[in-house]
PDB file of C-alpha atoms and ligand atoms in Angstrom:
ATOM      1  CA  UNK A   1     -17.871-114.816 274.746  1.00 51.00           C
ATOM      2  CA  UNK A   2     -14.710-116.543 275.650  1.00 56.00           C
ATOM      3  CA  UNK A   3     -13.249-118.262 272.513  1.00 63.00           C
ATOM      4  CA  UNK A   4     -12.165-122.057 272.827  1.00 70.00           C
ATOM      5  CA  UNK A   5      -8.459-122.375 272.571  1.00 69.00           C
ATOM      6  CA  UNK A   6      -6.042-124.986 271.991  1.00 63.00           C
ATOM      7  CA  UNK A   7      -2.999-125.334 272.838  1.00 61.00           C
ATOM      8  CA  UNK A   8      -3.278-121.381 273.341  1.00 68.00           C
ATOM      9  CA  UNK A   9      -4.349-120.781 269.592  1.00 86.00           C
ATOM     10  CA  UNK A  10      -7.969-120.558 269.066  1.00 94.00           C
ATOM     11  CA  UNK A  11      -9.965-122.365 266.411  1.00 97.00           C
ATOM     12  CA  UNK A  12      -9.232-119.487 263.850  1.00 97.00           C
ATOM     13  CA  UNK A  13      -5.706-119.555 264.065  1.00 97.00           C
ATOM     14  CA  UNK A  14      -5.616-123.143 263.691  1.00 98.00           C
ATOM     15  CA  UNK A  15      -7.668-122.928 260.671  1.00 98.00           C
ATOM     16  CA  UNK A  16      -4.986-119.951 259.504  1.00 98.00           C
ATOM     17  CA  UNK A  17      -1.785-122.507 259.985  1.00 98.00           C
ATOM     18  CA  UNK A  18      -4.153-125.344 258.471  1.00 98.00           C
ATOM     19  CA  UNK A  19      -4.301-122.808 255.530  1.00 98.00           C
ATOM     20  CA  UNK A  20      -0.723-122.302 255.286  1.00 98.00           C
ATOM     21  CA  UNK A  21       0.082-125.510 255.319  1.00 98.00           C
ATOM     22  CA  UNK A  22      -1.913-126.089 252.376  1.00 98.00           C
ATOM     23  CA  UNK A  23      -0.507-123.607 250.648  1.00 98.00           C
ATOM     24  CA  UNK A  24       2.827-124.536 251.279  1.00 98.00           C
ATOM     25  CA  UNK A  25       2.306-128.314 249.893  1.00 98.00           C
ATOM     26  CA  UNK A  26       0.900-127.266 246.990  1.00 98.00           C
ATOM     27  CA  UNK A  27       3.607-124.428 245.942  1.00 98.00           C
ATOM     28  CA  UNK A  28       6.202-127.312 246.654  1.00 98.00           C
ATOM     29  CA  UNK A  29       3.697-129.660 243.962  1.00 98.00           C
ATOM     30  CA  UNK A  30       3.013-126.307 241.601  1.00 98.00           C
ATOM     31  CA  UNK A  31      -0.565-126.697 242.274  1.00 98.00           C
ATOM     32  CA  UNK A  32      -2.978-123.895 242.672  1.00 98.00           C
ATOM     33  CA  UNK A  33      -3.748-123.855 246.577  1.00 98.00           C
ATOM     34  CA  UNK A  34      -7.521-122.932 245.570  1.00 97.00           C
ATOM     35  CA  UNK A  35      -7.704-126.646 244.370  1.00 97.00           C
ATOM     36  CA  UNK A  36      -7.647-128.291 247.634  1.00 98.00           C
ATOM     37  CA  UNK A  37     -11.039-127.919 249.542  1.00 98.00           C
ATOM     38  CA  UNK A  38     -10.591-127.935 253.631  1.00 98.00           C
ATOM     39  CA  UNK A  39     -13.186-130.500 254.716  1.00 99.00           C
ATOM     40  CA  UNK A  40     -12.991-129.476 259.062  1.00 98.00           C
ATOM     41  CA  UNK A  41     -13.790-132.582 260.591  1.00 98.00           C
ATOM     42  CA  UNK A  42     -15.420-132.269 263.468  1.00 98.00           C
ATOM     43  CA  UNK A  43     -16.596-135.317 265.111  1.00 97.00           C
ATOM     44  CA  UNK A  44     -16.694-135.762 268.954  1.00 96.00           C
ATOM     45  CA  UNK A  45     -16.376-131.998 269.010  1.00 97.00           C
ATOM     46  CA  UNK A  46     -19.509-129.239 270.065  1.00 97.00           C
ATOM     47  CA  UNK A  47     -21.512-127.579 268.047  1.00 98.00           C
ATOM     48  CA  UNK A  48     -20.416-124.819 268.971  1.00 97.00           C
ATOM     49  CA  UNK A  49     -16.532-125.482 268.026  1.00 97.00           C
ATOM     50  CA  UNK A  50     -18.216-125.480 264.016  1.00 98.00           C
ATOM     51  CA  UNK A  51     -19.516-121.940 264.616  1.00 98.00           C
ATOM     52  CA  UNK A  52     -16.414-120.683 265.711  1.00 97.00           C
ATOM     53  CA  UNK A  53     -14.954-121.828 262.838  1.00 98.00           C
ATOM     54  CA  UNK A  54     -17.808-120.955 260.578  1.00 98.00           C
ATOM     55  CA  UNK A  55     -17.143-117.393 262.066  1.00 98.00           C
ATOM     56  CA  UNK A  56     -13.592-117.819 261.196  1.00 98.00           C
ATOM     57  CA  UNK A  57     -14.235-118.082 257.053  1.00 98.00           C
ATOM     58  CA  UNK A  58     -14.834-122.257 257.505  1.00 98.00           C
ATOM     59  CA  UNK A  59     -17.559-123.703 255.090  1.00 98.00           C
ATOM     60  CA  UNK A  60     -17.411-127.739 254.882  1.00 98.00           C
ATOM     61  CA  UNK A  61     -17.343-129.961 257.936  1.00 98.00           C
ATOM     62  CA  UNK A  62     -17.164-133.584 257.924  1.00 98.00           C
ATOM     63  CA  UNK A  63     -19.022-136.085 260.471  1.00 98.00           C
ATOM     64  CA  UNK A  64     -18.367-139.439 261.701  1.00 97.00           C
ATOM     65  CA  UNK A  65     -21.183-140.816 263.135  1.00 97.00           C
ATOM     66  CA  UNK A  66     -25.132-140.323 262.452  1.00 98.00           C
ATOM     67  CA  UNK A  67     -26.916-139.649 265.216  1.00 98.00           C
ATOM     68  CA  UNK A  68     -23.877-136.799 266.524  1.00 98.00           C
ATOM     69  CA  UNK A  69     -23.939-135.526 262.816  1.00 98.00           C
ATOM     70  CA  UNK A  70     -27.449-134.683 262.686  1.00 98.00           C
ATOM     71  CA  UNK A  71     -27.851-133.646 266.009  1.00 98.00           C
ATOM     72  CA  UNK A  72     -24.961-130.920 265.424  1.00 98.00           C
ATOM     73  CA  UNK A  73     -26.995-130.058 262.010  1.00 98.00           C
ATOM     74  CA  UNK A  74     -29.903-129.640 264.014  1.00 98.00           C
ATOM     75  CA  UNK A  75     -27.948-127.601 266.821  1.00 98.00           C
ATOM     76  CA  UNK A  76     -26.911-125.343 263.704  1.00 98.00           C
ATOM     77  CA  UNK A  77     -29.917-124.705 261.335  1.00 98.00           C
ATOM     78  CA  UNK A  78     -29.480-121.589 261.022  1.00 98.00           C
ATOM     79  CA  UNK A  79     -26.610-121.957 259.279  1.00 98.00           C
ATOM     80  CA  UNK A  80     -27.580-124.860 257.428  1.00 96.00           C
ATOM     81  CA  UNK A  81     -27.683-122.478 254.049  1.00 96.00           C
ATOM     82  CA  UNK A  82     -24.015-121.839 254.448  1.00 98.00           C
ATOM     83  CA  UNK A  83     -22.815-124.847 255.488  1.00 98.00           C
ATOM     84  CA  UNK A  84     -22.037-128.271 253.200  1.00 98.00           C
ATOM     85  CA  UNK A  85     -22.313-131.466 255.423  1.00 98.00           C
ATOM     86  CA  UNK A  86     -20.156-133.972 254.566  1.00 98.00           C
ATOM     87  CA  UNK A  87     -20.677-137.612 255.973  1.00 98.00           C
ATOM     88  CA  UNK A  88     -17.515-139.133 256.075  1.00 98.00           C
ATOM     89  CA  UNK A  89     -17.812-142.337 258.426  1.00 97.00           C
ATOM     90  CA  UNK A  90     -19.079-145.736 257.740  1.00 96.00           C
ATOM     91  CA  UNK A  91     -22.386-146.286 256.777  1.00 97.00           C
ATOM     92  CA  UNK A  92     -24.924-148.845 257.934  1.00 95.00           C
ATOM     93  CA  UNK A  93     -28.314-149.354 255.972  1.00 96.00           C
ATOM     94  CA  UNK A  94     -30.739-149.208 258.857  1.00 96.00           C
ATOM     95  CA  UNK A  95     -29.043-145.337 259.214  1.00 97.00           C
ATOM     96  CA  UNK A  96     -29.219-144.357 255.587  1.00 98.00           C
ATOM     97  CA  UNK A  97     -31.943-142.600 255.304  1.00 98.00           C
ATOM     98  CA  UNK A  98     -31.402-139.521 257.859  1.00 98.00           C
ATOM     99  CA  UNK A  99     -28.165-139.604 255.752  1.00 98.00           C
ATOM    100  CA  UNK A 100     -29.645-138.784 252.289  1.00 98.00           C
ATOM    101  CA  UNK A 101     -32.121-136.615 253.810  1.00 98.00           C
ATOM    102  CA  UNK A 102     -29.400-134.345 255.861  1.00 98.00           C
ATOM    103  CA  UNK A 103     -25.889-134.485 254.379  1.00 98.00           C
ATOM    104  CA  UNK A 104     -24.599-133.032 251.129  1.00 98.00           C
ATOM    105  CA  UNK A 105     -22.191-135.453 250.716  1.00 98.00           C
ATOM    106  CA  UNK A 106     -21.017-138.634 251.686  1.00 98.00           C
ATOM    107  CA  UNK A 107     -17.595-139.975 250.970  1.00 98.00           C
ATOM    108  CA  UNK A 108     -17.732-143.470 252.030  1.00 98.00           C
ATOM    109  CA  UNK A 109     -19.813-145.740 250.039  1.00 98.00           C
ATOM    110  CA  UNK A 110     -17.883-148.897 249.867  1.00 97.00           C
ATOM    111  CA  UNK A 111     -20.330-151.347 248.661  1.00 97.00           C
ATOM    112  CA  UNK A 112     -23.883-150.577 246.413  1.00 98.00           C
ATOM    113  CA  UNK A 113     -27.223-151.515 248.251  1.00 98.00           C
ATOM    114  CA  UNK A 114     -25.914-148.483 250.633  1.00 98.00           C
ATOM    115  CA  UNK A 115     -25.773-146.744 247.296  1.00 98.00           C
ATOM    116  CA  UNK A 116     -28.478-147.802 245.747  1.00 98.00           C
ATOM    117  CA  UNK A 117     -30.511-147.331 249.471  1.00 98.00           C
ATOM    118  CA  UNK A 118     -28.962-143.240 249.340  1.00 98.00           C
ATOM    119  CA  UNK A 119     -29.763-142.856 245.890  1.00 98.00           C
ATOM    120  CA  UNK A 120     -33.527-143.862 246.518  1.00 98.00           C
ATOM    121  CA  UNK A 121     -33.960-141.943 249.572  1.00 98.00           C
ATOM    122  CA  UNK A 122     -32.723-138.941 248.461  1.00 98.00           C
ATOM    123  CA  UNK A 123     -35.684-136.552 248.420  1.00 98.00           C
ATOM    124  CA  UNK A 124     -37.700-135.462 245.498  1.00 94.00           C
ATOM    125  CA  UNK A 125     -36.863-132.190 244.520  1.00 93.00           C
ATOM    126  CA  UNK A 126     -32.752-131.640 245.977  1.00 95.00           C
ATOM    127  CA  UNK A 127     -29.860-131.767 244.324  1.00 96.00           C
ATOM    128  CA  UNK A 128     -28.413-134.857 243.646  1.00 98.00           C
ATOM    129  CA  UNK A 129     -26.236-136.363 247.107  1.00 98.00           C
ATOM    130  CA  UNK A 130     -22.392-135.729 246.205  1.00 98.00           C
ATOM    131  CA  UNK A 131     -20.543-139.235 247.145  1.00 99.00           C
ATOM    132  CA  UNK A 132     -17.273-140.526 246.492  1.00 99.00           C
ATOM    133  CA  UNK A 133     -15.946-144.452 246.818  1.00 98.00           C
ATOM    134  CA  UNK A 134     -14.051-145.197 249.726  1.00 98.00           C
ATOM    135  CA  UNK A 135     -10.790-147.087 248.177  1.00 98.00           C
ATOM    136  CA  UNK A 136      -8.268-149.527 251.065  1.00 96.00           C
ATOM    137  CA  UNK A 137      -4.980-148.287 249.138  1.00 94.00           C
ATOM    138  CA  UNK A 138      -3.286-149.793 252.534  1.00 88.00           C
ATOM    139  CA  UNK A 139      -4.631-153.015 252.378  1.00 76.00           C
ATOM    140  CA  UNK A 140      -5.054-153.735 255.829  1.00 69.00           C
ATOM    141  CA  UNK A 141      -7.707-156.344 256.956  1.00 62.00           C
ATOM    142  CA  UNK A 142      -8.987-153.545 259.592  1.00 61.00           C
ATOM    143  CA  UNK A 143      -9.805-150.554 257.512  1.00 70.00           C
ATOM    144  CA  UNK A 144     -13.406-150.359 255.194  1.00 85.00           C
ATOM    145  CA  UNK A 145     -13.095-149.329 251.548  1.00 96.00           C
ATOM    146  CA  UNK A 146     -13.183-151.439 248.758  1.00 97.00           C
ATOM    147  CA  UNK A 147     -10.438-153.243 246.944  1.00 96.00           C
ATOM    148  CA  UNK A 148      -8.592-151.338 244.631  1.00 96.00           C
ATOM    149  CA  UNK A 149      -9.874-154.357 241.786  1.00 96.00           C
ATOM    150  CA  UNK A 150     -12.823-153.762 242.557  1.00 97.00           C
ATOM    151  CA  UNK A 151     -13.342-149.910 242.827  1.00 98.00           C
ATOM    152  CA  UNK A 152     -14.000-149.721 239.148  1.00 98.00           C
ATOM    153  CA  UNK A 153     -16.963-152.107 238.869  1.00 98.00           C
ATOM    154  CA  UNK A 154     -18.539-149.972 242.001  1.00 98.00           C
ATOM    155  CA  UNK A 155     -17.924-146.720 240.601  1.00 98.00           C
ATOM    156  CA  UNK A 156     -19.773-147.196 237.206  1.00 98.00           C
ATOM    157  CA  UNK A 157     -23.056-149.027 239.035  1.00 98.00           C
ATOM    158  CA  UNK A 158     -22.874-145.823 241.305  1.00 98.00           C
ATOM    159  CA  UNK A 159     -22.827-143.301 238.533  1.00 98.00           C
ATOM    160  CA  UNK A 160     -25.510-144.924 236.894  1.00 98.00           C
ATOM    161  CA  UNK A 161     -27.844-143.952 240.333  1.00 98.00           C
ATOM    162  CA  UNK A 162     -30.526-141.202 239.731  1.00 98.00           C
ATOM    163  CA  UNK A 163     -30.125-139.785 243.089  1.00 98.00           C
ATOM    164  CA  UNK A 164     -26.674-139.386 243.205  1.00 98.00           C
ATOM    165  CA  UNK A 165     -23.322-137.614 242.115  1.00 98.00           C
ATOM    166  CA  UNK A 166     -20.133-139.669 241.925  1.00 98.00           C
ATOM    167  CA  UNK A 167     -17.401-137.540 242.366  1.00 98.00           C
ATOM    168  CA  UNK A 168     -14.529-138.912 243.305  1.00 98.00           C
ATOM    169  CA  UNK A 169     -12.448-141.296 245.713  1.00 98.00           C
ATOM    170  CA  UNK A 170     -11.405-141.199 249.202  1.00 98.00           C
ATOM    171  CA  UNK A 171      -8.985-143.065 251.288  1.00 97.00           C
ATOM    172  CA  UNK A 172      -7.593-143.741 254.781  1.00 96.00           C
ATOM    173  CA  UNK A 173      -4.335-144.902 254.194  1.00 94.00           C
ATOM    174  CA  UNK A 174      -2.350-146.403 257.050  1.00 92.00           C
ATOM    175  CA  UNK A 175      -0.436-144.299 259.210  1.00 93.00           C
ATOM    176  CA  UNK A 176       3.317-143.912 258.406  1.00 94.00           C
ATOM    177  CA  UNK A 177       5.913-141.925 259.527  1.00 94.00           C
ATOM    178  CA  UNK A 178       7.929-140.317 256.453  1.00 97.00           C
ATOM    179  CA  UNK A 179       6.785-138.073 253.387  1.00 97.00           C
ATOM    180  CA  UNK A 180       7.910-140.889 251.147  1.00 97.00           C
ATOM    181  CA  UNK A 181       6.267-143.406 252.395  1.00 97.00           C
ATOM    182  CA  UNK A 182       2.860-141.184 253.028  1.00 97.00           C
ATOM    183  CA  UNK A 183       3.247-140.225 249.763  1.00 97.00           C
ATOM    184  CA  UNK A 184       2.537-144.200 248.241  1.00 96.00           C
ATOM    185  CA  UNK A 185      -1.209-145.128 249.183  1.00 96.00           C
ATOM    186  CA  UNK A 186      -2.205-141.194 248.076  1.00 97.00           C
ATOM    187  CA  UNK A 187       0.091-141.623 244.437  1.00 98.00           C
ATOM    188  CA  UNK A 188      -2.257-145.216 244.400  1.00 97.00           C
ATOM    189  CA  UNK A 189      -5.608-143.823 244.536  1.00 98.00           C
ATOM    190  CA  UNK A 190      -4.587-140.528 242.384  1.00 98.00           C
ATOM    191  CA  UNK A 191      -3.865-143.434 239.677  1.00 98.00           C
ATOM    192  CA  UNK A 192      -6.758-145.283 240.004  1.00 98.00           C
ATOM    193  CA  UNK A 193      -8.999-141.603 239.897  1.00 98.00           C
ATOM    194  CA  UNK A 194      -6.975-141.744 236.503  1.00 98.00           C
ATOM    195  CA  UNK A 195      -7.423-144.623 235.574  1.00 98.00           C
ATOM    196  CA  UNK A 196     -11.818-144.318 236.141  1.00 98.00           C
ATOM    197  CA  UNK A 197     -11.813-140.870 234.456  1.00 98.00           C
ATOM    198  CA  UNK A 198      -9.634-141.772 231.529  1.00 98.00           C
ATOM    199  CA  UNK A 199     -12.753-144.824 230.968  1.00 97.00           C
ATOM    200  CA  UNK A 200     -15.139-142.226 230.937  1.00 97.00           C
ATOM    201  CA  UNK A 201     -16.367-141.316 234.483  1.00 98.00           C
ATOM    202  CA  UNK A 202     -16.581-137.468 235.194  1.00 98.00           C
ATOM    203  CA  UNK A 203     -15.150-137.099 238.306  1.00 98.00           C
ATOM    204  CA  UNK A 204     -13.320-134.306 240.284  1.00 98.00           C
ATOM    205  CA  UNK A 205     -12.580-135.407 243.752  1.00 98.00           C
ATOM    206  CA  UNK A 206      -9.701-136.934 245.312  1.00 98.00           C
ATOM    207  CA  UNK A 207     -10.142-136.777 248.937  1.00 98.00           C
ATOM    208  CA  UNK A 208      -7.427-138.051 251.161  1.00 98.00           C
ATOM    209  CA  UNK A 209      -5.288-135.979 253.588  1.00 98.00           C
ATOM    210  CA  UNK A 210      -5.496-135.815 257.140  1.00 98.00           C
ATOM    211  CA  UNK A 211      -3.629-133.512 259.961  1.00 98.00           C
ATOM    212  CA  UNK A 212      -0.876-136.206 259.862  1.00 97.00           C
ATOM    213  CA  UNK A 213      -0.595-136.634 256.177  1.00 98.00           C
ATOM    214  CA  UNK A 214      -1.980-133.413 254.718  1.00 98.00           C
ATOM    215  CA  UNK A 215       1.353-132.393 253.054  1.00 98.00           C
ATOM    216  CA  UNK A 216       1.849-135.699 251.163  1.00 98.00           C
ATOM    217  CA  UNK A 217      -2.041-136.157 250.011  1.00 98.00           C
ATOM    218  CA  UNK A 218      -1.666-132.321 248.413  1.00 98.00           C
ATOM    219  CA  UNK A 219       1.896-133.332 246.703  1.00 98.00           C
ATOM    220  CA  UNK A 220       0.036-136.245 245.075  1.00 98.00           C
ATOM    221  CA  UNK A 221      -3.087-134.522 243.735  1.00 98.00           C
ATOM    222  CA  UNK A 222      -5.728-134.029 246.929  1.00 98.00           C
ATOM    223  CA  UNK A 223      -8.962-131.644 245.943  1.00 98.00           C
ATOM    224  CA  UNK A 224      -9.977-132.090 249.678  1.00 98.00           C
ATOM    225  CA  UNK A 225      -8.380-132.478 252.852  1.00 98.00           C
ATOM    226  CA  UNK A 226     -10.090-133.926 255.903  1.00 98.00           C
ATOM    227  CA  UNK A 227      -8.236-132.665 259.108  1.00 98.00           C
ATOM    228  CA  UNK A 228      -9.780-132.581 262.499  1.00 98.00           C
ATOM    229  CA  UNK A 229      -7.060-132.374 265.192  1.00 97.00           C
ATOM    230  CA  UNK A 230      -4.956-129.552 263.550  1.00 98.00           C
ATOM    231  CA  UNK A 231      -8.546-127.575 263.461  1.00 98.00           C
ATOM    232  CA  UNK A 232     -10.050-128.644 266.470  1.00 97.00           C
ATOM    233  CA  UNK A 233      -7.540-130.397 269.058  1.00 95.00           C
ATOM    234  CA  UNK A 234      -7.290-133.557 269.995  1.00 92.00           C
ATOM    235  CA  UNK A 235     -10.267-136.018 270.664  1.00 91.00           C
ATOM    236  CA  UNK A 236     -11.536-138.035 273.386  1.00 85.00           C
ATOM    237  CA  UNK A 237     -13.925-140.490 272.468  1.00 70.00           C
ATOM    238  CA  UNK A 238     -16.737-141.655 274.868  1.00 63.00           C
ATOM    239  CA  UNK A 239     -18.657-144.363 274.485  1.00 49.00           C
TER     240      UNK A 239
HETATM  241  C1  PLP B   1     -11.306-138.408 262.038  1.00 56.59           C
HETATM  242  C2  PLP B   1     -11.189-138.440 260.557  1.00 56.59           C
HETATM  243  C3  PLP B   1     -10.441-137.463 259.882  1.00 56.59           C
HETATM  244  C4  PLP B   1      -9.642-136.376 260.571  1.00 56.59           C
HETATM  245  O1  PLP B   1      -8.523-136.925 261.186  1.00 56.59           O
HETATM  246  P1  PLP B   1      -7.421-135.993 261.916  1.00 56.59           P
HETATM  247  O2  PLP B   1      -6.247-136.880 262.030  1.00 56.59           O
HETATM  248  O3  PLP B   1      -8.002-135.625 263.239  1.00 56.59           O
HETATM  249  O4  PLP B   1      -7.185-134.820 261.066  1.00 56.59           O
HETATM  250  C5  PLP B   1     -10.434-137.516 258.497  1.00 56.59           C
HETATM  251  N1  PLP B   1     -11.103-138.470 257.819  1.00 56.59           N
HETATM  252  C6  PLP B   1     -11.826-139.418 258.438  1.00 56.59           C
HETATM  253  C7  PLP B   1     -12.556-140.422 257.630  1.00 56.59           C
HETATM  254  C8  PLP B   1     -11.874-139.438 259.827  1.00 56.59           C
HETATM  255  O5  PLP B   1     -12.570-140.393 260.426  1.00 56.59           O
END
C-alpha cells in the first residue's frame, strides 16, 4: 500500500507533531496534555485518509457536512465500534435526523428546535447524543453560534432534553495573527463555560482550537482540539 503523504510526512507523522504540539501548549499552561482530546477533522478528505490515521493510534474525527459524513461512516463500518463521530458543521432541520441516528456527537447546536428535533430522533435504546453550544466569541455578522447573552438561556433548555448530553461549548473565533490576540475569544468562552457550570450545569467540554490556533485554545483551557490541515493537508473544496 503506498501511504498518502503530505508535504513528505505521512498522515502519522502529522498526527505525531499534532501531538507534540499539544503537549507543548499545555506544559507552557501546566495542564495535563491527557486533557485535551484531538478531534481529526476530516472533511473534504477520503475515507481512506481516516483509516490511515485510525491505523496511526487516531480515535475521534469530526465532519462538516451530512451527506460526506455519513457516506465516510458508511465507507468505514467496520470500524464504526472504534471510532466516535463527531458532527461539527452547521445543522439544518430537514438533515437532522441521519444526524442523531449516525454521529456521537454534535458540537454545533446554535438554536433549540435543532435540539429539540436531535433529542427526539435519537433512537430508542443508544446512549444519549453528546452536543455542545456553538458560542460567536468574535462577533462577526458571518459566523453561526449564538450570542454570548444568550448562550445561557440555550444551554439550560438543552440540558433539560431526554435525548441528549450537554457537554460543553465550542467556538470559531476569527482568525488572528498573534498568540495574544488568539488567546481573547478562547479566554471568552472558557469564562462563559465558567460562568454555566458555576449555575449548576455539568459540563466538561471546551472545544475550540484549530491548526492555526491550537496553541492559544490549549493555554486558555481547550478539552478538544479540532485540526484538519495539520492532520490531513490542505483542502480543496468542490462544489
Ligand atoms: C474545518 C474545521 C476545523 C479544522 O480546521 P483546520 O484549520 O483545517 O484545522 C475545525 N473546526 C471546524 C468547525 C471546521 O469547520
Amino acid at each position: 500500500m503506498v501511504l498518502k503523504t503530505v508535504l513528505g510526512m505521512s498522515i502519522a507523522q502529522h498526527l505525531e507533531e499534532v501531538h507534540q504540539r499539544i503537549a507543548k501548549a499545555a506544559q507552557d499552561a501546566s495542564r495535563d496534555a491527557a486533557c485535551v482530546t484531538l478531534l481529526a477533522v476530516s472533511k473534504t478528505f477520503p475515507a481512506a485518509d481516516v483509516r490511515a490515521a485510525f491505523d496511526a493510534g487516531q480515535r475521534a474525527f469530526g465532519e462538516n457536512y451530512v451527506q460526506e459524513g455519513i457516506a465516510k461512516i458508511a465507507e468505514l463500518a467496520d470500524l464504526r465500534g472504534g471510532i466516535e463521530w463527531h458532527y461539527i458543521g452547521p445543522l439544518q432541520s430537514n438533515k437532522t435526523k441521519v444526524v442523531a441516528e449516525q454521529f456521537d456527537w454534535v458540537h454545533s447546536i446554535d438554536r433549540l428546535k435543532i435540539a429539540e428535533r436531535l433529542s427526539a430522533q435519537r433512537p430508542a435504546g443508544t446512549r444519549a447524543l453528546n452536543v455542545c453550544i456553538q458560542v460567536n466569541v468574535s462577533g462577526e455578522a458571518s459566523k453561526s453560534g449564538v450570542e454570548p447573552a444568550e448562550a445561557a438561556a440555550l444551554a439550560h433548555a438543552v440540558a433539560a432534553l431526554p435525548g441528549l448530553r450537554l457537554r460543553g461549548l465550542m467556538a470559531i473565533p476569527e482568525p488572528a495573527d498573534t498568540l495574544d490576540a488568539q488567546r481573547v475569544p478562547h479566554a471568552r468562552l472558557r469564562d462563559l463555560l465558567n460562568t454555566l457550570r458555576a449555575d449548576g450545569l455539568d459540563l466538561d467540554t471546551l472545544s475550540m482550537g484549530m491548526s492555526a490556533d491550537l496553541e492559544a485554545a490549549v493555554l486558555e483551557g481547550a478539552t478538544m482540539v479540532r485540526i484538519g490541515t495539520a492532520i490531513f493537508g490542505a483542502r480543496t473544496y468542490t462544489t
